[in-house]
Amino acid sequence: MDAGINHFVFISAVVFVLGVYTAVTHKKLIRVLLGIVLMLMAPIINFAALSGIKTFNPEGQIIIFTISGICLVLLITGSLLALNYFKNSDSAEIEGEFDA
Amino acid sequence: MFNLIFYILSAVIISSAFITAFSGRIINSVTSFIVLMASVFGLFVLLNSELFALMGLLVLSVLLILVLIFSNTKYVQDLIVNDHSDYPKGMQFASIMVLSVLGGVSASLSSSTRWHVTWVNYSVNSFFLLFTDYLPMVLMIVFVFSVLLTSLRYILRKDMQAG
């Protein structure tokens, strides 16, 4: 069976769903960050598939570049925030932090 | 060939995503996340996006070094500080050489357009250019990477022992 666009969309959907699950169900900040980055990876896979599966499309590459930059900034900022939160509170969990 | 590589990479992506989501230990999640990122960048190479694959590899290597430096887990500290004298010295040297070879190949791919031509024409002749025309640059990059990795490991060990 030839790998077509549907296969890439399926992989992207699986990665996105697992990212949502990781971000929603875990208490540790690092895991939440990993889930958010997984959610950002899914559309990157989609754009790469749509732009390059048969022919080269430069517009898709530009969008991949933009999303990759956003993902990198979010990863670095999230890591620094998590480190700062860990230093101040001696805990890496966010459960109960936003309770009213 | 395209389908085989695609199915292997997709299996690695899905399995590592499951491990990232459902693993009990954070270090296992982070390790599987790094494997997932590397396989996604391999998928980019299949989709004619070699430049972004190499950019992602560079970013991933920087993040890996940051994780090693700033990590407070006892597991990573134990890996860095302890000498693991039960491992033979040749194996440690071989692991550093393997990592540096990977770094050298990825850097040589960034200066070559033959990778894209290979996947379009489904030909393996272009791979041998890495070992003929680009061999001096690959050797130099391998040497530089091995020196960098060894010095980084030495610095981290000294810092952990002092602190």
XYZ file of C-alpha atoms in Angstrom:
263
model
C 0.000 0.000 0.000
C 1.526 3.324 -1.060
C 1.912 5.949 1.633
C -0.349 8.857 0.720
C -1.507 12.039 2.347
C -4.041 10.100 4.457
C -1.272 8.231 6.229
C 0.479 11.435 7.243
C -2.786 12.961 8.440
C -3.420 9.855 10.551
C 0.005 10.101 12.191
C -0.569 13.781 12.823
C -3.938 13.044 14.429
C -2.455 10.380 16.718
C 0.345 12.701 17.821
C -2.138 15.535 18.446
C -4.500 13.376 20.505
C -1.654 12.011 22.620
C -0.404 15.557 23.125
C -3.807 16.679 24.343
C -3.988 13.702 26.703
C -0.517 14.406 28.079
C -1.214 18.098 28.621
C -4.591 17.590 30.275
C -4.072 14.591 32.536
C -0.634 15.136 34.047
C 0.331 17.296 37.005
C 4.025 17.770 36.370
C 4.976 20.921 34.497
C 7.476 19.148 32.272
C 4.858 16.683 31.069
C 2.383 19.485 30.344
C 5.082 21.204 28.318
C 5.792 17.994 26.386
C 2.086 17.655 25.634
C 1.879 21.201 24.306
C 4.900 20.641 22.066
C 3.334 17.404 20.791
C 0.205 19.385 19.925
C 2.367 21.847 17.988
C 4.220 19.048 16.191
C 1.027 17.625 14.676
C 0.227 20.516 12.305
C 3.895 20.725 11.342
C 3.678 17.123 10.121
C 0.499 18.014 8.221
C 2.023 21.057 6.562
C 5.159 19.129 5.636
C 3.047 16.371 4.086
C 0.804 18.742 2.169
C 3.707 20.780 0.863
C 6.128 18.046 -0.068
C 4.434 14.696 -0.676
C 4.466 14.857 -4.465
C 5.909 18.215 -5.489
C 7.839 20.904 -3.703
C 5.642 23.764 -2.474
C 7.538 26.714 -0.956
C 4.484 28.211 0.775
C 4.130 25.184 3.000
C 7.821 25.395 3.864
C 7.385 28.982 5.054
C 4.524 27.956 7.323
C 6.628 25.091 8.707
C 9.414 27.563 9.398
C 7.031 29.880 11.268
C 5.469 27.130 13.363
C 8.893 25.662 14.166
C 10.041 29.061 15.402
C 6.957 29.433 17.587
C 7.426 25.909 18.952
C 11.061 26.604 19.791
C 10.239 29.873 21.573
C 7.470 28.162 23.532
C 9.747 25.287 24.504
C 12.491 27.559 25.769
C 10.106 29.912 27.585
C 8.221 27.027 29.140
C 11.428 25.385 30.320
C 12.654 28.601 31.921
C 9.286 29.191 33.595
C 9.200 25.617 34.880
C 12.725 25.979 36.251
C 11.840 29.249 37.944
C 8.638 27.774 39.395
C 10.576 24.778 40.681
C 13.142 27.013 42.367
C 10.517 29.189 44.051
C 8.072 26.549 45.168
C 10.267 23.410 45.495
C 7.593 21.555 43.579
C 7.115 20.706 39.925
C 3.396 20.028 40.187
C 0.637 22.421 39.250
C -2.260 20.657 40.935
C -4.178 22.957 43.195
C -2.269 26.021 42.043
C -5.273 27.576 40.347
C -7.962 26.552 42.835
C -10.344 29.344 43.770
C 11.876 2.243 -0.444
C 9.784 5.337 0.325
C 6.986 3.212 1.797
C 9.360 1.084 3.877
C 11.072 4.107 5.403
C 7.699 5.773 5.978
C 6.232 2.769 7.825
C 9.321 2.361 9.999
C 9.330 6.043 10.931
C 5.588 6.102 11.569
C 5.886 3.074 13.872
C 8.662 4.817 15.813
C 6.652 8.058 16.001
C 3.477 6.412 17.279
C 5.223 4.152 19.778
C 7.352 6.969 21.187
C 4.278 9.225 21.425
C 2.522 6.537 23.443
C 5.537 6.151 25.729
C 5.706 9.930 26.193
C 2.048 10.083 27.175
C 1.760 6.989 29.344
C 5.175 6.507 30.904
C 5.486 6.524 34.686
C 8.880 8.221 34.886
C 9.635 11.658 33.508
C 13.079 10.677 32.238
C 11.477 7.967 30.066
C 8.990 10.509 28.728
C 11.716 12.987 27.861
C 13.855 10.299 26.203
C 10.964 9.022 24.105
C 10.074 12.617 23.233
C 13.581 13.151 21.885
C 13.266 9.941 19.825
C 9.903 11.177 18.526
C 11.348 14.522 17.474
C 14.240 12.813 15.699
C 11.883 10.500 13.776
C 9.596 13.410 12.837
C 12.621 15.178 11.385
C 13.400 11.981 9.480
C 9.883 12.195 8.076
C 10.668 15.730 6.919
C 13.524 14.354 4.830
C 11.063 12.042 3.087
C 8.816 15.016 2.363
C 11.476 17.100 0.566
C 12.050 19.363 3.596
C 15.687 18.568 4.328
C 16.525 22.067 5.495
C 13.928 21.975 8.269
C 14.984 18.481 9.227
C 18.541 19.657 9.756
C 17.400 22.801 11.583
C 15.348 20.622 13.863
C 18.289 18.308 14.476
C 20.476 21.230 15.465
C 17.794 22.589 17.808
C 17.284 19.128 19.279
C 20.976 18.698 19.980
C 21.118 22.109 21.698
C 18.078 21.202 23.811
C 19.661 17.881 24.725
C 22.787 19.622 25.941
C 20.658 22.085 27.938
C 18.766 19.215 29.530
C 22.016 17.559 30.518
C 23.478 20.737 31.967
C 20.455 21.998 33.872
C 18.950 18.724 34.926
C 18.592 18.121 38.654
C 17.719 14.457 38.419
C 19.968 12.060 40.244
C 19.840 9.688 37.293
C 21.483 12.132 34.901
C 23.980 13.272 37.516
C 24.919 9.691 38.160
C 25.484 9.186 34.457
C 27.760 12.220 34.243
C 29.698 12.005 37.509
C 30.328 8.307 37.853
C 33.126 6.931 35.830
C 31.361 3.637 35.080
C 34.670 1.890 35.376
C 32.966 -1.425 34.688
C 32.416 -0.224 31.123
C 35.515 -0.686 28.980
C 37.163 2.559 27.917
C 36.887 1.544 24.287
C 33.100 1.473 24.560
C 32.958 5.007 25.913
C 35.238 6.190 23.144
C 33.124 4.325 20.577
C 29.944 5.982 21.809
C 31.534 9.422 21.510
C 32.779 8.579 18.024
C 29.309 7.345 16.965
C 27.714 10.572 18.156
C 30.329 12.642 16.399
C 29.907 10.650 13.181
C 26.180 11.345 13.335
C 26.924 15.011 13.837
C 29.392 14.978 10.961
C 26.981 13.282 8.572
C 24.186 15.676 9.424
C 26.493 18.676 8.936
C 27.667 17.327 5.583
C 24.068 16.826 4.512
C 23.446 20.502 5.120
C 26.083 21.384 2.531
C 24.948 18.833 -0.033
C 21.907 18.737 -2.262
C 22.416 15.076 -3.154
C 20.074 13.821 -0.433
C 17.055 15.406 -2.116
C 18.121 14.109 -5.530
C 18.489 10.625 -4.086
C 14.933 10.414 -2.842
C 13.499 11.855 -6.039
C 15.384 9.474 -8.327
C 15.285 6.476 -5.919
C 18.966 5.913 -6.543
C 21.659 5.006 -4.036
C 24.612 6.276 -6.087
C 24.528 9.708 -4.495
C 25.203 8.313 -1.015
C 28.755 7.472 -2.000
C 29.526 11.152 -2.484
C 29.654 11.389 1.293
C 32.650 9.090 1.224
C 34.413 10.541 -1.815
C 33.972 14.250 -2.521
C 32.898 15.285 0.956
C 35.097 12.915 2.961
C 37.671 15.513 4.158
C 34.951 17.783 5.502
C 33.180 14.857 7.148
C 36.412 13.767 8.842
C 37.092 17.286 10.090
C 33.569 17.628 11.457
C 33.792 14.219 13.119
C 37.031 15.242 14.827
C 35.606 18.593 15.991
C 32.421 16.995 17.329
C 34.339 14.321 19.214
C 36.592 16.936 20.832
C 33.548 19.051 21.767
C 31.633 16.141 23.278
C 34.641 14.887 25.225
C 35.422 18.335 26.592
C 31.770 18.916 27.513
C 31.669 15.618 29.376
C 34.912 16.510 31.173
C 33.627 19.959 32.172
C 30.313 18.595 33.415
C 32.052 15.911 35.464
C 34.391 18.430 37.071
C 31.484 20.752 37.844
C 29.378 17.997 39.369
C 32.278 16.733 41.490
C 33.067 20.239 42.738
C 29.438 21.102 43.443
